[in-house]
Amino acid sequence: MSNTALTAGNMIAAVLQWVVLLILLRVFVYKPILAAMQKRRETIAKQLGESDHLKDEADKLREEAGQLVNQARDEAKQLLANARREADEQAKKIIAQAQREASYRQKTAVEEIEHERDQALAAIKGQVADLVIFAASKVIERNLNEQDQYRYVEEVLKDAGQLQ
Amino acid sequence: MKFSLTAFSWPPFFMGLVTMALVLIFGLAAARQASAAVPGGAQNMMETAIETFQDLVGQMAPEALAPNLSLLALTLFLMLVVADILGLLPLPGFGGTWIHSPTEYLSIPAGLAAAMFLLIQWSGIKYKGLGGWVYGWVWKPFPVVGLIINALEQLVMPVSLAFRLFGNIFAGELVLRMTTHLPHGIGGVLVTFGIGTLWLIFSLVISLIQALIFTILTVAYMSIQANREH
């Protein structure tokens, strides 16, 4: 049969073959492949969304970490400053106390010394008085000439020295 | 060119079945392990083909029509490519009674083109309404006279589709067959080999292009029908 012959049967058969092939491909090929493509698209979209989410979270965490570090740094600075101030205060306090104590001790020492001296003076005064009374009594006991007197006073003083 | 209602030619029908089988085998190989993960070779090819046609059709057709039309066009394209190339393969029985492209029998492109004509009109009716479609046929661009213009315009579409495909494929295989009848002898073999190879390459390209043209023009005509203003 000639190639250019138009036969209704072949025309219809060709269309039917195309339609049958279309149906078969739709059911067995296009459907699963389109489903796979759709699923892949969804998976990729999901993963992209997830990665966006994770990135946001990471950004947030990094920001938080930065804030924490800054906060820690500030706190450390403050602690250090506090410690320094306290140490200064303590040192001042100690120095002040030491000064106070030193001045107190000095004062008490001075007072003690004065007291001692006063006591010593009082004792001396008493002894001098005793000596004077002793010497006077001796003088009164004897009336002497001037020469003797000197000698006698010397004697007395010598005695007094021994008396001490 | 004779038209017969009763006659039936078996070779194009048989080769049509072979075409269907080959396309189906490729399709099933692609869909055998349809995976949403990394697609394999055949699946990759099929996905690329589907996406290419989705893009191609999506640019032209109305949005509601595009998904189905792209698959319809892809099927048509795959079928025509395989059909066109079947007649070029060095199969046993090449040029004999049976081994030919189905598309080099005018009935096959003509039948498909007639189906495309119906599809084109269907898309016109679907998107303009029956009234709008009839109005477009009879009243555009001029009242009543438009019918003649439109009839010519609309009928030229399938006729040109059919003859373009048939002519290209028929001529391609005819010339390829002629190269096998070049003079014998050492020189003749070389000439046959050289010219035959060149023509084979040319015909393969033509096969692809003609399949694509048939498909794309159909989609374009349908889209024009669907998009045209009332």
Coordinates of C-alpha atoms in Angstrom, one line a residue:
Chain A
M1 CA 0.0 0.0 0.0
S2 CA 1.3 3.5 -0.9
N3 CA 2.7 5.6 1.9
T4 CA 0.5 8.5 0.8
A5 CA -2.7 6.5 1.1
L6 CA -5.1 7.8 3.8
T7 CA -6.8 4.9 5.5
A8 CA -9.3 5.7 8.2
G9 CA -8.5 2.6 10.2
N10 CA -4.8 3.5 10.5
M11 CA -5.7 7.1 11.4
I12 CA -7.9 6.0 14.2
A13 CA -5.5 3.3 15.2
A14 CA -2.6 5.9 15.5
V15 CA -4.7 8.2 17.7
L16 CA -5.8 5.2 19.8
Q17 CA -2.2 4.1 20.2
W18 CA -1.3 7.6 21.3
V19 CA -4.2 7.7 23.8
V20 CA -3.4 4.3 25.2
L21 CA 0.3 5.3 25.5
L22 CA -0.8 8.5 27.2
I23 CA -2.9 6.6 29.7
L24 CA -0.2 4.0 30.4
L25 CA 2.5 6.6 30.8
R26 CA 0.3 8.7 33.1
V27 CA -0.5 5.8 35.4
F28 CA 2.8 4.0 35.4
V29 CA 5.4 6.7 34.7
Y30 CA 4.3 10.3 35.1
K31 CA 2.4 9.8 38.3
P32 CA 5.2 8.2 40.4
I33 CA 7.8 10.5 38.9
L34 CA 5.8 13.6 39.5
A35 CA 5.1 12.4 43.0
A36 CA 8.8 11.8 43.6
M37 CA 9.6 15.3 42.2
Q38 CA 6.9 16.9 44.4
K39 CA 8.2 15.0 47.5
R40 CA 11.7 16.1 46.7
R41 CA 10.6 19.7 46.3
E42 CA 8.8 19.5 49.7
T43 CA 11.8 17.8 51.3
I44 CA 14.1 20.5 50.0
A45 CA 11.8 23.3 51.1
K46 CA 11.5 21.7 54.5
Q47 CA 15.2 21.4 54.8
L48 CA 15.7 24.9 53.7
G49 CA 13.2 26.1 56.2
E50 CA 14.9 24.0 58.9
S51 CA 18.3 25.4 58.0
D52 CA 16.9 28.9 58.1
H53 CA 15.4 28.1 61.5
L54 CA 18.7 26.6 62.7
K55 CA 20.5 29.6 61.5
D56 CA 18.2 32.0 63.3
E57 CA 18.6 29.9 66.4
A58 CA 22.4 29.9 66.1
D59 CA 22.3 33.7 65.6
K60 CA 20.2 34.1 68.7
L61 CA 22.4 31.8 70.7
R62 CA 25.5 33.6 69.5
E63 CA 24.0 36.9 70.5
E64 CA 23.1 35.5 73.9
A65 CA 26.6 34.1 74.3
G66 CA 28.0 37.5 73.4
Q67 CA 25.8 39.2 75.9
L68 CA 26.8 36.6 78.5
V69 CA 30.4 37.3 77.9
N70 CA 29.9 41.0 78.1
Q71 CA 27.9 40.6 81.3
A72 CA 30.6 38.3 82.7
R73 CA 33.3 40.9 81.8
D74 CA 31.3 43.7 83.4
E75 CA 30.8 41.6 86.5
A76 CA 34.4 40.7 86.7
K77 CA 35.4 44.3 86.3
Q78 CA 33.0 45.3 89.0
L79 CA 34.2 42.5 91.3
L80 CA 37.7 43.6 90.8
A81 CA 36.8 47.2 91.4
N82 CA 34.9 46.3 94.5
A83 CA 37.7 44.1 95.8
R84 CA 40.2 46.9 95.2
R85 CA 38.0 49.5 96.9
E86 CA 37.4 47.1 99.8
A87 CA 41.1 46.4 100.0
D88 CA 41.8 50.1 100.0
E89 CA 39.3 50.7 102.7
Q90 CA 40.6 47.8 104.7
A91 CA 44.2 49.1 104.3
K92 CA 43.0 52.6 105.4
K93 CA 41.2 51.1 108.3
I94 CA 44.2 49.1 109.4
I95 CA 46.5 52.1 109.0
A96 CA 44.1 54.2 110.9
Q97 CA 43.8 51.6 113.6
A98 CA 47.5 51.3 113.7
Q99 CA 47.9 55.0 114.0
R100 CA 45.3 55.1 116.6
E101 CA 47.0 52.4 118.5
A102 CA 50.4 53.9 118.1
S103 CA 49.2 57.3 119.3
Y104 CA 47.4 55.6 122.2
R105 CA 50.5 53.7 123.1
Q106 CA 52.6 56.8 122.8
K107 CA 50.1 58.6 125.0
T108 CA 50.0 55.9 127.5
A109 CA 53.8 55.6 127.4
V110 CA 54.1 59.4 127.9
E111 CA 51.6 59.2 130.7
E112 CA 53.4 56.3 132.3
I113 CA 56.7 58.1 132.0
E114 CA 55.2 61.2 133.5
H115 CA 53.6 59.1 136.2
E116 CA 56.9 57.3 136.8
R117 CA 58.7 60.6 136.9
D118 CA 56.1 62.1 139.2
Q119 CA 56.4 59.1 141.4
A120 CA 60.2 59.3 141.2
L121 CA 60.0 63.0 142.0
A122 CA 57.6 62.4 144.8
A123 CA 60.0 59.7 146.1
I124 CA 62.9 62.0 145.7
K125 CA 61.0 64.8 147.3
G126 CA 60.2 62.5 150.2
Q127 CA 63.8 61.4 150.6
V128 CA 65.1 64.9 150.2
A129 CA 62.6 65.9 152.9
D130 CA 63.8 63.0 155.0
L131 CA 67.4 64.0 154.3
V132 CA 66.7 67.6 155.1
I133 CA 65.0 66.6 158.3
F134 CA 67.9 64.2 159.0
A135 CA 70.5 66.8 158.2
A136 CA 68.7 69.5 160.1
S137 CA 68.4 67.4 163.1
K138 CA 72.1 66.7 162.9
V139 CA 72.8 70.4 162.5
I140 CA 70.6 71.3 165.3
E141 CA 72.4 68.6 167.4
R142 CA 75.7 70.3 167.0
N143 CA 76.7 74.0 166.7
L144 CA 79.8 74.1 164.7
N145 CA 82.1 76.6 163.1
E146 CA 81.9 77.3 159.6
Q147 CA 84.8 75.0 158.7
D148 CA 83.4 72.3 160.7
Q149 CA 80.1 73.0 159.2
Y150 CA 81.3 72.3 155.7
R151 CA 83.0 69.2 156.8
Y152 CA 79.9 68.2 158.6
V153 CA 77.7 68.8 155.7
E154 CA 80.0 66.7 153.6
E155 CA 79.8 64.0 156.2
V156 CA 76.1 64.2 156.2
L157 CA 75.9 64.1 152.5
K158 CA 78.1 61.1 152.5
D159 CA 75.9 59.5 155.1
A160 CA 72.9 60.5 153.0
G161 CA 74.6 58.9 150.1
Q162 CA 75.0 55.8 152.1
L163 CA 71.5 56.1 153.3
Q164 CA 70.1 55.9 149.8
Chain B
M1 CA -3.4 10.1 -2.5
K2 CA -6.4 7.9 -1.9
F3 CA -8.8 7.9 1.0
S4 CA -10.2 4.6 2.1
L5 CA -12.6 3.8 4.9
T6 CA -12.1 0.1 4.8
A7 CA -8.5 -0.5 3.9
F8 CA -6.0 -1.1 6.7
S9 CA -2.2 -1.1 6.5
W10 CA -0.6 -3.4 9.1
P11 CA 3.0 -2.3 9.0
P12 CA 2.4 1.2 10.5
F13 CA 0.1 -0.3 13.0
F14 CA 2.7 -2.9 14.0
M15 CA 5.5 -0.3 14.1
G16 CA 3.2 1.9 16.1
L17 CA 2.9 -0.9 18.7
V18 CA 6.7 -1.2 18.7
T19 CA 6.9 2.6 19.3
M20 CA 4.5 2.4 22.2
A21 CA 6.5 -0.5 23.6
L22 CA 9.8 1.3 23.4
V23 CA 8.4 4.5 24.9
L24 CA 6.8 2.5 27.6
I25 CA 10.0 0.5 28.4
F26 CA 11.9 3.8 28.7
G27 CA 9.1 5.2 30.9
L28 CA 9.0 2.2 33.1
A29 CA 12.8 2.2 33.4
A30 CA 12.5 5.8 34.5
A31 CA 9.7 5.2 37.0
R32 CA 10.9 1.8 38.2
Q33 CA 12.5 3.2 41.3
A34 CA 11.0 6.6 41.3
S35 CA 12.8 8.1 44.2
A36 CA 12.5 11.5 45.9
A37 CA 16.2 11.3 46.8
V38 CA 18.9 11.4 44.1
P39 CA 17.3 10.3 40.8
G40 CA 19.1 7.7 38.6
G41 CA 19.9 8.0 34.9
A42 CA 16.6 7.2 33.3
Q43 CA 14.6 8.9 36.0
N44 CA 16.8 12.0 35.6
M45 CA 16.2 12.0 31.9
M46 CA 12.4 11.7 32.3
E47 CA 12.4 14.4 35.0
T48 CA 14.3 16.7 32.7
A49 CA 11.9 16.0 29.9
I50 CA 8.9 16.6 32.1
E51 CA 10.3 19.8 33.5
T52 CA 11.3 21.0 30.0
F53 CA 7.8 20.5 28.7
Q54 CA 6.2 22.0 31.8
D55 CA 8.3 25.1 31.2
L56 CA 7.6 25.1 27.5
V57 CA 3.9 24.6 27.8
G58 CA 3.7 26.8 30.9
Q59 CA 4.9 29.8 28.8
M60 CA 2.1 29.4 26.3
A61 CA -0.9 27.7 27.8
P62 CA -3.4 29.0 30.4
E63 CA -2.4 28.0 33.9
A64 CA -5.3 25.5 34.4
L65 CA -4.5 23.7 31.2
A66 CA -0.7 23.6 31.5
P67 CA -0.1 20.6 33.8
N68 CA -2.2 18.1 31.7
L69 CA -1.2 19.6 28.4
S70 CA 2.5 19.4 29.2
L71 CA 2.2 15.6 29.8
L72 CA 0.0 15.2 26.8
A73 CA 2.6 17.0 24.7
L74 CA 5.5 15.1 26.2
T75 CA 3.8 11.8 25.3
L76 CA 3.2 13.0 21.8
F77 CA 6.8 14.1 21.5
L78 CA 8.3 10.9 22.9
M79 CA 6.1 8.8 20.6
L80 CA 7.0 10.8 17.5
V81 CA 10.7 10.8 18.2
V82 CA 10.8 7.1 18.6
A83 CA 8.5 6.6 15.6
D84 CA 10.6 8.9 13.5
I85 CA 13.9 7.2 14.4
L86 CA 12.6 3.6 14.0
G87 CA 12.9 3.8 10.3
L88 CA 16.5 5.0 10.4
L89 CA 17.8 2.1 12.6
P90 CA 20.0 -0.5 10.9
L91 CA 17.5 -3.3 11.9
P92 CA 17.3 -6.5 10.0
G93 CA 14.6 -6.0 7.4
F94 CA 15.5 -2.3 7.0
G95 CA 13.6 -0.9 4.1
G96 CA 11.6 -4.1 3.8
T97 CA 7.9 -4.6 4.3
W98 CA 7.7 -4.0 8.0
I99 CA 10.6 -2.0 9.3
H100 CA 9.6 1.7 8.7
S101 CA 8.8 4.7 10.7
P102 CA 5.1 4.7 11.4
T103 CA 5.1 8.4 10.6
E104 CA 6.2 7.8 7.0
Y105 CA 2.7 6.6 6.3
L106 CA 0.6 9.7 5.8
S107 CA -2.3 8.1 7.7
I108 CA -0.4 8.2 11.0
P109 CA 0.6 11.9 11.0
A110 CA -2.8 12.8 9.4
G111 CA -4.7 10.8 12.1
L112 CA -2.7 12.5 14.9
A113 CA -3.1 15.9 13.2
A114 CA -6.9 15.4 13.0
A115 CA -6.9 14.5 16.7
M116 CA -4.8 17.7 17.4
F117 CA -7.4 19.7 15.4
L118 CA -10.1 18.3 17.6
L119 CA -8.0 19.1 20.7
I120 CA -7.5 22.7 19.5
Q121 CA -11.2 23.2 18.9
W122 CA -11.9 21.6 22.3
S123 CA -9.6 24.1 24.1
G124 CA -11.4 26.9 22.2
I125 CA -14.8 25.7 23.4
K126 CA -13.5 25.1 26.9
Y127 CA -12.0 28.6 27.3
K128 CA -14.4 30.7 25.3
G129 CA -17.6 28.8 25.8
L130 CA -19.6 27.3 23.0
G131 CA -21.1 30.6 22.1
G132 CA -17.8 32.4 22.1
W133 CA -16.2 29.6 20.1
V134 CA -18.9 29.8 17.4
Y135 CA -18.8 33.6 17.4
G136 CA -15.1 33.5 17.0
W137 CA -15.4 31.1 14.0
V138 CA -18.2 33.0 12.2
W139 CA -17.8 36.6 13.3
K140 CA -14.1 37.3 13.5
P141 CA -12.4 39.2 12.0
F142 CA -15.5 40.0 9.8
P143 CA -19.1 38.9 10.2
V144 CA -19.9 35.8 8.2
V145 CA -16.9 36.2 5.9
G146 CA -14.9 35.3 8.9
L147 CA -16.2 31.7 8.6
I148 CA -14.3 31.3 5.3
I149 CA -11.1 32.9 6.7
N150 CA -11.3 30.8 9.9
A151 CA -12.1 27.6 8.1
L152 CA -9.0 28.1 6.0
E153 CA -6.8 29.1 8.9
Q154 CA -8.0 26.3 11.2
L155 CA -7.9 23.6 8.5
V156 CA -4.5 24.6 7.3
M157 CA -3.1 23.8 10.8
P158 CA -3.7 20.0 10.9
V159 CA -3.0 19.6 7.2
S160 CA 0.3 21.4 7.5
L161 CA 1.1 19.4 10.7
A162 CA 0.4 16.1 8.9
F163 CA 2.3 16.8 5.7
R164 CA 5.3 18.5 7.3
L165 CA 5.9 15.5 9.5
F166 CA 5.1 12.9 6.9
G167 CA 7.2 14.6 4.2
N168 CA 10.3 15.0 6.4
I169 CA 10.3 11.5 7.7
F170 CA 9.3 9.8 4.4
A171 CA 12.0 11.8 2.5
G172 CA 14.6 11.1 5.2
E173 CA 14.1 7.3 5.1
L174 CA 13.7 7.3 1.3
V175 CA 17.0 9.0 0.7
L176 CA 18.7 6.9 3.4
R177 CA 17.5 3.8 1.5
M178 CA 18.7 5.2 -1.7
T179 CA 22.2 5.6 -0.4
T180 CA 22.3 1.8 0.1
H181 CA 21.7 1.4 -3.6
L182 CA 24.7 3.4 -4.7
P183 CA 27.2 1.7 -7.0
H184 CA 29.0 -1.3 -5.6
G185 CA 32.8 -1.7 -5.3
I186 CA 35.4 -0.3 -2.9
G187 CA 34.8 3.3 -3.9
G188 CA 31.0 2.8 -3.9
V189 CA 31.1 1.4 -0.4
L190 CA 33.1 4.4 0.9
V191 CA 30.7 6.8 -0.9
T192 CA 27.8 4.9 0.5
F193 CA 29.3 4.9 3.9
G194 CA 30.2 8.6 3.8
I195 CA 26.9 9.9 2.4
G196 CA 24.8 7.4 4.3
T197 CA 26.4 8.4 7.6
L198 CA 26.0 12.1 6.9
W199 CA 22.4 11.6 5.8
L200 CA 21.7 9.4 8.8
I201 CA 22.9 12.1 11.2
F202 CA 20.9 14.7 9.3
S203 CA 17.8 12.5 9.5
L204 CA 18.2 11.9 13.2
V205 CA 18.3 15.6 13.8
I206 CA 15.3 16.1 11.5
S207 CA 13.4 13.4 13.3
L208 CA 13.9 15.2 16.6
I209 CA 13.1 18.6 15.2
Q210 CA 10.0 17.4 13.4
A211 CA 8.7 15.6 16.5
L212 CA 9.3 18.8 18.5
I213 CA 7.7 21.0 15.8
F214 CA 4.6 18.9 15.6
T215 CA 4.2 18.9 19.4
I216 CA 5.0 22.6 20.0
L217 CA 2.8 23.8 17.2
T218 CA -0.1 21.8 18.6
V219 CA 0.5 23.3 22.0
A220 CA 0.8 26.8 20.5
Y221 CA -2.5 26.4 18.5
M222 CA -4.3 25.2 21.6
S223 CA -2.9 28.0 23.7
I224 CA -3.9 30.6 21.0
Q225 CA -7.4 29.2 21.0
A226 CA -7.6 29.2 24.8
N227 CA -6.2 32.7 25.2
R228 CA -7.7 34.6 22.3
E229 CA -10.0 37.4 23.2
H230 CA -13.7 37.0 22.6

